[in-house]
mmCIF file of C-alpha atoms in Angstrom:
data_model
loop_
_atom_site.group_PDB
_atom_site.id
_atom_site.type_symbol
_atom_site.label_atom_id
_atom_site.label_comp_id
_atom_site.label_asym_id
_atom_site.label_seq_id
_atom_site.Cartn_x
_atom_site.Cartn_y
_atom_site.Cartn_z
ATOM 1 C CA UNK T 1 86.140 -18.667 -56.547
ATOM 2 C CA UNK T 2 88.715 -21.402 -57.154
ATOM 3 C CA UNK T 3 88.406 -24.559 -55.034
ATOM 4 C CA UNK T 4 90.727 -27.541 -54.631
ATOM 5 C CA UNK T 5 88.598 -30.597 -53.801
ATOM 6 C CA UNK T 6 90.608 -33.446 -52.339
ATOM 7 C CA UNK T 7 88.990 -36.811 -52.941
ATOM 8 C CA UNK T 8 87.334 -35.034 -55.852
ATOM 9 C CA UNK T 9 86.661 -38.200 -57.856
ATOM 10 C CA UNK T 10 84.959 -39.825 -54.869
ATOM 11 C CA UNK T 11 81.367 -40.229 -53.806
ATOM 12 C CA UNK T 12 80.901 -36.897 -52.053
ATOM 13 C CA UNK T 13 83.750 -34.983 -53.686
ATOM 14 C CA UNK T 14 82.460 -35.531 -57.206
ATOM 15 C CA UNK T 15 79.010 -34.204 -56.295
ATOM 16 C CA UNK T 16 80.577 -31.169 -54.624
ATOM 17 C CA UNK T 17 82.615 -30.560 -57.784
ATOM 18 C CA UNK T 18 79.581 -30.740 -60.054
ATOM 19 C CA UNK T 19 77.506 -28.384 -57.933
ATOM 20 C CA UNK T 20 80.347 -25.907 -57.387
ATOM 21 C CA UNK T 21 80.981 -25.744 -61.138
ATOM 22 C CA UNK T 22 77.250 -25.373 -61.783
ATOM 23 C CA UNK T 23 77.254 -22.343 -59.466
ATOM 24 C CA UNK T 24 80.078 -20.731 -61.435
ATOM 25 C CA UNK T 25 83.123 -21.721 -59.385
ATOM 26 C CA UNK T 26 86.374 -23.150 -60.772
ATOM 27 C CA UNK T 27 87.221 -26.589 -59.379
ATOM 28 C CA UNK T 28 90.457 -28.543 -59.321
ATOM 29 C CA UNK T 29 90.191 -32.178 -58.240
ATOM 30 C CA UNK T 30 92.874 -34.196 -56.461
ATOM 31 C CA UNK T 31 92.318 -37.917 -55.975
ATOM 32 C CA UNK T 32 94.599 -40.928 -55.676
ATOM 33 C CA UNK T 33 91.858 -43.322 -56.875
ATOM 34 C CA UNK T 34 92.258 -45.529 -53.803
ATOM 35 C CA UNK T 35 91.284 -49.134 -54.640
ATOM 36 C CA UNK T 36 89.054 -49.421 -51.555
ATOM 37 C CA UNK T 37 86.791 -46.739 -53.027
ATOM 38 C CA UNK T 38 87.228 -47.205 -56.780
ATOM 39 C CA UNK T 39 86.721 -50.383 -58.760
ATOM 40 C CA UNK T 40 89.240 -49.344 -61.413
ATOM 41 C CA UNK T 41 92.367 -47.255 -61.737
ATOM 42 C CA UNK T 42 90.684 -45.202 -64.444
ATOM 43 C CA UNK T 43 89.060 -41.929 -63.344
ATOM 44 C CA UNK T 44 85.263 -42.237 -63.204
ATOM 45 C CA UNK T 45 83.281 -40.805 -66.096
ATOM 46 C CA UNK T 46 81.788 -38.035 -63.969
ATOM 47 C CA UNK T 47 85.207 -36.381 -63.546
ATOM 48 C CA UNK T 48 85.624 -35.683 -67.251
ATOM 49 C CA UNK T 49 84.179 -32.197 -67.068
ATOM 50 C CA UNK T 50 86.738 -31.108 -64.454
ATOM 51 C CA UNK T 51 90.508 -30.883 -64.185
ATOM 52 C CA UNK T 52 91.686 -33.923 -62.247
ATOM 53 C CA UNK T 53 95.145 -34.461 -60.790
ATOM 54 C CA UNK T 54 95.803 -38.071 -59.804
ATOM 55 C CA UNK T 55 97.916 -37.926 -56.672
ATOM 56 C CA UNK T 56 98.059 -38.340 -52.922
ATOM 57 C CA UNK T 57 97.063 -35.718 -50.366
ATOM 58 C CA UNK T 58 100.070 -36.889 -48.345
ATOM 59 C CA UNK T 59 102.423 -35.578 -51.076
ATOM 60 C CA UNK T 60 103.524 -32.162 -49.761
ATOM 61 C CA UNK T 61 105.366 -31.164 -52.935
ATOM 62 C CA UNK T 62 102.336 -31.934 -55.079
ATOM 63 C CA UNK T 63 100.102 -29.880 -52.795
ATOM 64 C CA UNK T 64 102.571 -27.011 -52.825
ATOM 65 C CA UNK T 65 102.300 -26.931 -56.613
ATOM 66 C CA UNK T 66 98.481 -26.957 -56.621
ATOM 67 C CA UNK T 67 97.507 -24.722 -53.716
ATOM 68 C CA UNK T 68 98.715 -21.406 -55.217
ATOM 69 C CA UNK T 69 96.075 -21.916 -57.916
ATOM 70 C CA UNK T 70 93.093 -21.891 -55.514
ATOM 71 C CA UNK T 71 91.335 -19.735 -52.928
ATOM 72 C CA UNK T 72 90.360 -22.501 -50.519
ATOM 73 C CA UNK T 73 90.375 -26.261 -50.000
ATOM 74 C CA UNK T 74 87.374 -28.566 -49.654
ATOM 75 C CA UNK T 75 88.932 -31.627 -48.003
ATOM 76 C CA UNK T 76 86.982 -34.805 -48.747
ATOM 77 C CA UNK T 77 89.854 -37.284 -49.151
ATOM 78 C CA UNK T 78 89.669 -40.049 -46.526
ATOM 79 C CA UNK T 79 89.369 -43.739 -45.904
ATOM 80 C CA UNK T 80 85.782 -44.037 -44.719
ATOM 81 C CA UNK T 81 83.339 -46.522 -43.252
ATOM 82 C CA UNK T 82 83.370 -49.061 -40.457
ATOM 83 C CA UNK T 83 86.227 -51.055 -41.951
ATOM 84 C CA UNK T 84 87.231 -54.516 -40.847
ATOM 85 C CA UNK T 85 88.883 -54.428 -37.409
ATOM 86 C CA UNK T 86 91.663 -52.568 -35.557
ATOM 87 C CA UNK T 87 94.211 -53.841 -38.089
ATOM 88 C CA UNK T 88 92.884 -51.032 -40.328
ATOM 89 C CA UNK T 89 94.131 -48.382 -37.887
ATOM 90 C CA UNK T 90 97.479 -47.557 -39.553
ATOM 91 C CA UNK T 91 95.822 -47.055 -42.928
ATOM 92 C CA UNK T 92 93.036 -44.901 -41.490
ATOM 93 C CA UNK T 93 95.510 -42.780 -39.532
ATOM 94 C CA UNK T 94 97.854 -42.409 -42.492
ATOM 95 C CA UNK T 95 95.246 -41.279 -45.010
ATOM 96 C CA UNK T 96 92.927 -39.348 -42.708
ATOM 97 C CA UNK T 97 95.165 -37.800 -40.086
ATOM 98 C CA UNK T 98 98.654 -37.684 -41.568
ATOM 99 C CA UNK T 99 97.104 -36.646 -44.886
ATOM 100 C CA UNK T 100 95.239 -33.809 -43.172
ATOM 101 C CA UNK T 101 98.406 -32.732 -41.341
ATOM 102 C CA UNK T 102 100.342 -32.581 -44.629
ATOM 103 C CA UNK T 103 97.536 -30.586 -46.243
ATOM 104 C CA UNK T 104 97.411 -28.087 -43.381
ATOM 105 C CA UNK T 105 101.188 -27.649 -43.451
ATOM 106 C CA UNK T 106 101.117 -27.067 -47.201
ATOM 107 C CA UNK T 107 98.269 -24.563 -46.856
ATOM 108 C CA UNK T 108 100.288 -22.692 -44.238
ATOM 109 C CA UNK T 109 103.273 -22.680 -46.571
ATOM 110 C CA UNK T 110 101.379 -20.793 -49.281
ATOM 111 C CA UNK T 111 99.294 -18.629 -46.946
ATOM 112 C CA UNK T 112 95.945 -20.291 -47.672
ATOM 113 C CA UNK T 113 93.546 -19.743 -44.768
ATOM 114 C CA UNK T 114 90.174 -21.289 -45.669
ATOM 115 C CA UNK T 115 89.282 -24.959 -45.282
ATOM 116 C CA UNK T 116 86.032 -26.905 -45.561
ATOM 117 C CA UNK T 117 86.587 -30.241 -43.794
ATOM 118 C CA UNK T 118 84.526 -33.387 -44.285
ATOM 119 C CA UNK T 119 83.914 -34.542 -40.727
ATOM 120 C CA UNK T 120 81.281 -37.005 -39.511
ATOM 121 C CA UNK T 121 78.617 -37.636 -36.919
ATOM 122 C CA UNK T 122 80.720 -40.602 -35.760
ATOM 123 C CA UNK T 123 82.780 -38.183 -33.642
ATOM 124 C CA UNK T 124 79.855 -38.099 -31.181
ATOM 125 C CA UNK T 125 79.825 -41.830 -30.522
ATOM 126 C CA UNK T 126 76.414 -42.482 -29.031
ATOM 127 C CA UNK T 127 73.866 -39.768 -29.641
ATOM 128 C CA UNK T 128 72.197 -37.544 -27.057
ATOM 129 C CA UNK T 129 69.968 -39.194 -24.461
ATOM 130 C CA UNK T 130 67.722 -37.994 -21.673
ATOM 131 C CA UNK T 131 66.792 -39.779 -18.438
ATOM 132 C CA UNK T 132 63.465 -38.876 -16.816
ATOM 133 C CA UNK T 133 65.230 -38.485 -13.454
ATOM 134 C CA UNK T 134 68.762 -37.372 -14.352
ATOM 135 C CA UNK T 135 68.267 -35.258 -17.476
ATOM 136 C CA UNK T 136 70.825 -35.397 -20.302
ATOM 137 C CA UNK T 137 73.287 -38.236 -19.727
ATOM 138 C CA UNK T 138 76.079 -39.968 -21.629
ATOM 139 C CA UNK T 139 75.621 -43.751 -21.688
ATOM 140 C CA UNK T 140 78.712 -45.895 -21.515
ATOM 141 C CA UNK T 141 79.735 -48.479 -24.114
ATOM 142 C CA UNK T 142 77.156 -51.168 -24.691
ATOM 143 C CA UNK T 143 77.948 -54.519 -23.113
ATOM 144 C CA UNK T 144 78.312 -57.548 -25.337
ATOM 145 C CA UNK T 145 76.237 -59.598 -22.912
ATOM 146 C CA UNK T 146 73.314 -57.188 -23.378
ATOM 147 C CA UNK T 147 73.627 -57.321 -27.161
ATOM 148 C CA UNK T 148 73.763 -61.125 -27.081
ATOM 149 C CA UNK T 149 70.556 -61.063 -25.029
ATOM 150 C CA UNK T 150 68.838 -58.762 -27.545
ATOM 151 C CA UNK T 151 68.882 -55.780 -25.181
ATOM 152 C CA UNK T 152 70.137 -53.029 -27.465
ATOM 153 C CA UNK T 153 69.040 -49.823 -25.752
ATOM 154 C CA UNK T 154 71.731 -48.159 -23.600
ATOM 155 C CA UNK T 155 70.530 -47.558 -20.012
ATOM 156 C CA UNK T 156 71.020 -44.484 -17.866
ATOM 157 C CA UNK T 157 74.574 -44.706 -16.456
ATOM 158 C CA UNK T 158 73.302 -43.390 -13.097
ATOM 159 C CA UNK T 159 70.110 -45.328 -12.378
ATOM 160 C CA UNK T 160 69.891 -47.905 -15.168
ATOM 161 C CA UNK T 161 66.493 -46.623 -16.365
ATOM 162 C CA UNK T 162 65.425 -46.460 -19.999
ATOM 163 C CA UNK T 163 66.589 -43.392 -21.947
ATOM 164 C CA UNK T 164 64.898 -41.186 -24.534
ATOM 165 C CA UNK T 165 66.993 -40.387 -27.647
ATOM 166 C CA UNK T 166 67.260 -36.697 -28.515
ATOM 167 C CA UNK T 167 68.766 -34.578 -31.286
ATOM 168 C CA UNK T 168 72.522 -34.098 -30.967
ATOM 169 C CA UNK T 169 73.807 -30.485 -31.017
ATOM 170 C CA UNK T 170 77.282 -29.499 -32.158
ATOM 171 C CA UNK T 171 78.439 -28.816 -28.588
ATOM 172 C CA UNK T 172 77.871 -32.445 -27.545
ATOM 173 C CA UNK T 173 81.031 -34.139 -26.229
ATOM 174 C CA UNK T 174 83.268 -35.864 -28.760
ATOM 175 C CA UNK T 175 83.457 -39.563 -27.903
ATOM 176 C CA UNK T 176 84.656 -41.631 -30.898
ATOM 177 C CA UNK T 177 84.038 -45.378 -30.630
ATOM 178 C CA UNK T 178 85.707 -46.755 -33.771
ATOM 179 C CA UNK T 179 89.017 -46.315 -35.559
ATOM 180 C CA UNK T 180 87.352 -44.272 -38.287
ATOM 181 C CA UNK T 181 85.600 -42.094 -35.707
ATOM 182 C CA UNK T 182 88.883 -41.497 -33.877
ATOM 183 C CA UNK T 183 90.562 -40.342 -37.082
ATOM 184 C CA UNK T 184 87.709 -37.939 -37.893
ATOM 185 C CA UNK T 185 87.931 -36.454 -34.402
ATOM 186 C CA UNK T 186 91.694 -36.108 -34.846
ATOM 187 C CA UNK T 187 91.149 -34.310 -38.158
ATOM 188 C CA UNK T 188 88.990 -31.764 -36.345
ATOM 189 C CA UNK T 189 91.580 -31.277 -33.612
ATOM 190 C CA UNK T 190 94.391 -30.817 -36.149
ATOM 191 C CA UNK T 191 92.335 -28.361 -38.171
ATOM 192 C CA UNK T 192 91.273 -26.440 -35.074
ATOM 193 C CA UNK T 193 94.890 -26.065 -33.952
ATOM 194 C CA UNK T 194 95.862 -24.910 -37.462
ATOM 195 C CA UNK T 195 93.091 -22.294 -37.443
ATOM 196 C CA UNK T 196 94.227 -20.906 -34.096
ATOM 197 C CA UNK T 197 97.864 -20.797 -35.184
ATOM 198 C CA UNK T 198 97.267 -19.197 -38.575
ATOM 199 C CA UNK T 199 94.128 -17.099 -38.135
ATOM 200 C CA UNK T 200 92.422 -19.308 -40.680
ATOM 201 C CA UNK T 201 88.910 -20.707 -40.560
ATOM 202 C CA UNK T 202 87.556 -24.244 -40.834
ATOM 203 C CA UNK T 203 83.999 -25.373 -41.466
ATOM 204 C CA UNK T 204 83.895 -28.915 -40.020
ATOM 205 C CA UNK T 205 80.860 -30.470 -41.689
ATOM 206 C CA UNK T 206 79.686 -33.418 -39.629
ATOM 207 C CA UNK T 207 77.958 -35.600 -42.192
ATOM 208 C CA UNK T 208 75.257 -37.999 -41.143
ATOM 209 C CA UNK T 209 74.436 -41.214 -43.019
ATOM 210 C CA UNK T 210 74.926 -40.370 -46.691
ATOM 211 C CA UNK T 211 73.374 -42.253 -49.578
ATOM 212 C CA UNK T 212 72.857 -41.586 -53.266
ATOM 213 C CA UNK T 213 74.343 -42.034 -56.747
ATOM 214 C CA UNK T 214 78.048 -42.952 -57.082
ATOM 215 C CA UNK T 215 78.284 -44.732 -53.731
ATOM 216 C CA UNK T 216 81.043 -47.330 -53.448
ATOM 217 C CA UNK T 217 79.727 -50.856 -53.571
ATOM 218 C CA UNK T 218 80.682 -54.398 -52.534
ATOM 219 C CA UNK T 219 83.199 -53.222 -49.941
ATOM 220 C CA UNK T 220 83.203 -53.223 -46.108
ATOM 221 C CA UNK T 221 84.079 -49.516 -46.312
ATOM 222 C CA UNK T 222 80.746 -48.624 -47.933
ATOM 223 C CA UNK T 223 77.746 -47.214 -46.096
ATOM 224 C CA UNK T 224 74.776 -49.307 -45.037
ATOM 225 C CA UNK T 225 72.601 -48.083 -47.925
ATOM 226 C CA UNK T 226 75.140 -49.406 -50.418
ATOM 227 C CA UNK T 227 75.376 -52.756 -48.623
ATOM 228 C CA UNK T 228 71.577 -53.118 -48.722
ATOM 229 C CA UNK T 229 71.445 -52.138 -52.394
ATOM 230 C CA UNK T 230 74.192 -54.618 -53.340
ATOM 231 C CA UNK T 231 72.364 -57.436 -51.560
ATOM 232 C CA UNK T 232 69.115 -56.617 -53.357
ATOM 233 C CA UNK T 233 70.876 -56.585 -56.731
ATOM 234 C CA UNK T 234 72.098 -60.115 -55.965
ATOM 235 C CA UNK T 235 68.508 -61.116 -55.226
ATOM 236 C CA UNK T 236 69.246 -61.404 -51.510
ATOM 237 C CA UNK T 237 67.410 -59.913 -48.561
ATOM 238 C CA UNK T 238 69.181 -56.972 -46.885
ATOM 239 C CA UNK T 239 70.726 -58.094 -43.594
ATOM 240 C CA UNK T 240 69.782 -55.818 -40.679
ATOM 241 C CA UNK T 241 71.710 -56.070 -37.426
ATOM 242 C CA UNK T 242 70.222 -55.627 -33.942
ATOM 243 C CA UNK T 243 66.414 -55.320 -34.110
ATOM 244 C CA UNK T 244 66.396 -52.778 -36.939
ATOM 245 C CA UNK T 245 65.167 -49.986 -34.657
ATOM 246 C CA UNK T 246 68.493 -48.150 -34.334
ATOM 247 C CA UNK T 247 67.861 -44.549 -35.383
ATOM 248 C CA UNK T 248 69.934 -42.611 -37.878
ATOM 249 C CA UNK T 249 69.666 -39.476 -40.019
ATOM 250 C CA UNK T 250 69.881 -40.431 -43.699
ATOM 251 C CA UNK T 251 70.972 -37.548 -45.942
ATOM 252 C CA UNK T 252 71.029 -37.555 -49.736
ATOM 253 C CA UNK T 253 74.405 -36.815 -51.278
ATOM 254 C CA UNK T 254 73.002 -33.852 -53.213
ATOM 255 C CA UNK T 255 72.210 -32.195 -49.869
ATOM 256 C CA UNK T 256 75.732 -32.954 -48.627
ATOM 257 C CA UNK T 257 77.113 -31.307 -51.775
ATOM 258 C CA UNK T 258 74.963 -28.224 -51.210
ATOM 259 C CA UNK T 259 76.203 -27.850 -47.629
ATOM 260 C CA UNK T 260 79.791 -27.992 -48.866
ATOM 261 C CA UNK T 261 79.301 -25.381 -51.552
ATOM 262 C CA UNK T 262 77.485 -23.066 -49.146
ATOM 263 C CA UNK T 263 80.417 -23.439 -46.738
ATOM 264 C CA UNK T 264 82.865 -22.648 -49.537
ATOM 265 C CA UNK T 265 80.896 -19.495 -50.298
ATOM 266 C CA UNK T 266 80.844 -18.228 -46.697
ATOM 267 C CA UNK T 267 83.755 -16.864 -44.721
ATOM 268 C CA UNK T 268 83.841 -17.864 -41.068
ATOM 269 C CA UNK T 269 85.333 -16.538 -37.865
ATOM 270 C CA UNK T 270 89.089 -16.102 -38.095
ATOM 271 C CA UNK T 271 91.159 -18.421 -35.924
ATOM 272 C CA UNK T 272 88.308 -20.866 -35.350
ATOM 273 C CA UNK T 273 86.853 -24.198 -36.362
ATOM 274 C CA UNK T 274 83.064 -24.151 -36.697
ATOM 275 C CA UNK T 275 81.402 -27.591 -36.450
ATOM 276 C CA UNK T 276 78.119 -27.993 -38.327
ATOM 277 C CA UNK T 277 75.782 -30.991 -38.437
ATOM 278 C CA UNK T 278 74.828 -31.785 -42.028
ATOM 279 C CA UNK T 279 71.621 -33.695 -41.534
ATOM 280 C CA UNK T 280 67.872 -33.614 -41.957
ATOM 281 C CA UNK T 281 67.010 -33.695 -38.252
ATOM 282 C CA UNK T 282 64.395 -36.352 -38.981
ATOM 283 C CA UNK T 283 65.074 -39.835 -37.568
ATOM 284 C CA UNK T 284 64.538 -43.028 -39.516
ATOM 285 C CA UNK T 285 65.549 -46.482 -38.436
ATOM 286 C CA UNK T 286 67.980 -48.743 -40.250
ATOM 287 C CA UNK T 287 65.022 -51.101 -40.633
ATOM 288 C CA UNK T 288 63.046 -48.305 -42.321
ATOM 289 C CA UNK T 289 65.851 -47.880 -44.851
ATOM 290 C CA UNK T 290 66.046 -51.604 -45.564
ATOM 291 C CA UNK T 291 62.280 -51.941 -46.028
ATOM 292 C CA UNK T 292 61.935 -48.816 -48.205
ATOM 293 C CA UNK T 293 64.835 -49.856 -50.404
ATOM 294 C CA UNK T 294 63.620 -53.458 -50.716
ATOM 295 C CA UNK T 295 60.190 -52.224 -51.785
ATOM 296 C CA UNK T 296 61.679 -49.765 -54.292
ATOM 297 C CA UNK T 297 63.899 -52.500 -55.763
ATOM 298 C CA UNK T 298 61.107 -55.079 -55.790
ATOM 299 C CA UNK T 299 63.303 -57.341 -53.679
ATOM 300 C CA UNK T 300 62.825 -59.620 -50.659
ATOM 301 C CA UNK T 301 61.924 -58.301 -47.225
ATOM 302 C CA UNK T 302 64.901 -57.511 -44.971
ATOM 303 C CA UNK T 303 66.301 -60.169 -42.670
ATOM 304 C CA UNK T 304 66.733 -58.973 -39.068
ATOM 305 C CA UNK T 305 69.513 -61.043 -37.513
ATOM 306 C CA UNK T 306 70.372 -59.410 -34.167
ATOM 307 C CA UNK T 307 73.924 -58.912 -32.992
ATOM 308 C CA UNK T 308 75.985 -55.762 -33.524
ATOM 309 C CA UNK T 309 79.452 -54.811 -34.678
ATOM 310 C CA UNK T 310 81.892 -53.962 -31.910
ATOM 311 C CA UNK T 311 81.882 -50.195 -32.450
ATOM 312 C CA UNK T 312 78.228 -49.740 -33.414
ATOM 313 C CA UNK T 313 76.165 -47.198 -31.494
ATOM 314 C CA UNK T 314 72.425 -47.311 -30.982
ATOM 315 C CA UNK T 315 70.943 -43.931 -31.927
ATOM 316 C CA UNK T 316 72.458 -40.839 -33.563
ATOM 317 C CA UNK T 317 70.183 -38.131 -34.995
ATOM 318 C CA UNK T 318 71.432 -34.555 -35.119
ATOM 319 C CA UNK T 319 70.031 -31.109 -34.537
ATOM 320 C CA UNK T 320 69.893 -29.271 -37.911
ATOM 321 C CA UNK T 321 69.436 -25.736 -36.566
ATOM 322 C CA UNK T 322 73.063 -24.553 -36.673
ATOM 323 C CA UNK T 323 73.400 -25.472 -40.356
ATOM 324 C CA UNK T 324 70.357 -23.359 -41.106
ATOM 325 C CA UNK T 325 71.578 -20.455 -39.010
ATOM 326 C CA UNK T 326 75.223 -20.252 -40.107
ATOM 327 C CA UNK T 327 75.104 -21.687 -43.644
ATOM 328 C CA UNK T 328 71.501 -21.189 -44.713
ATOM 329 C CA UNK T 329 71.349 -24.960 -45.300
ATOM 330 C CA UNK T 330 68.338 -27.233 -45.008
ATOM 331 C CA UNK T 331 68.105 -30.725 -46.478
ATOM 332 C CA UNK T 332 65.822 -30.712 -49.517
ATOM 333 C CA UNK T 333 65.527 -34.402 -50.458
ATOM 334 C CA UNK T 334 62.958 -36.315 -48.423
ATOM 335 C CA UNK T 335 63.667 -39.829 -47.188
ATOM 336 C CA UNK T 336 61.082 -41.701 -49.282
ATOM 337 C CA UNK T 337 61.881 -39.707 -52.417
ATOM 338 C CA UNK T 338 65.620 -40.171 -51.975
ATOM 339 C CA UNK T 339 65.423 -43.911 -51.353
ATOM 340 C CA UNK T 340 63.241 -44.442 -54.440
ATOM 341 C CA UNK T 341 65.802 -42.579 -56.539
ATOM 342 C CA UNK T 342 68.676 -44.498 -54.958
ATOM 343 C CA UNK T 343 67.109 -47.842 -55.872
ATOM 344 C CA UNK T 344 68.093 -47.349 -59.522
ATOM 345 C CA UNK T 345 70.891 -44.766 -59.207
ATOM 346 C CA UNK T 346 74.285 -45.611 -60.721
ATOM 347 C CA UNK T 347 76.849 -46.880 -58.209
ATOM 348 C CA UNK T 348 80.589 -47.265 -58.588
ATOM 349 C CA UNK T 349 82.109 -50.275 -60.253
ATOM 350 C CA UNK T 350 82.493 -53.196 -57.840
ATOM 351 C CA UNK T 351 85.696 -53.014 -55.832
ATOM 352 C CA UNK T 352 87.901 -55.964 -56.659
ATOM 353 C CA UNK T 353 91.098 -55.006 -54.846
#
């Protein structure tokens, strides 16, 4: 099998490339080495074993020259992370949504019908909650006054009672609450329309909180694990927002790579997009991550400072059953084991741009 991996020099894409090649597949990498993700314009060392084309996924002519060489596309290229503020929106939309639209058009032009799409759990917004009286409910946006008062848990939108977080299934409503989340939802909608129009198939892999070797560092676009690790390397305590009890599903990048390769190896239903949570199904708090990583690095205890970023949600932990059923995927790296490894794993060069 021949696979074009967009964003193939990046955090996830490079791990997908290594594993796909290890399993006997031919890989072709496309990456524009975006400064927000790479600390240098030179391709990272881990790409040297693969063919790398430096270019932009928004370049239709370039894609048209590459796509006839492959059997499917594994689309990882994107601007990721929380970002700064709504001023980031044009850049997010250009890279994530316009880039995906150009890719889909180019795939149609050469008759390519298989796509593995890097989506994200952020499309859900808040996770799944249950009220003792009203069953499964969707809480509204958290109020700043509540956050300022240290009241972080979203109440039942009907009666105001406390809610119980539950695992989020793939059929949960899409409710993006940040610019990045909106662009990932739009990617899914574009890809779903393309599948219906062409008879193609899309695996939309909804990644949960990824950590591991080769993460970007020292950038607001990095994940929380990278921000904690960078602070510890400076001898500083990791800064934890809210009360540290917000629940997430932390997934090692090697498990993310495995889910991608399994999706590449499996044909799906023609004319459809199939969403799949890529997760462990086991909740850990952001505070857990900070404490485990601080202990593994021999650094200071985390500093819990309250507050929250405007688009932050409280709890998101996914149901892993569909990934097992349709892809044969189950996360293999345990939380404690993965965090210990991450404490000394190589990260990207610091971003200076």
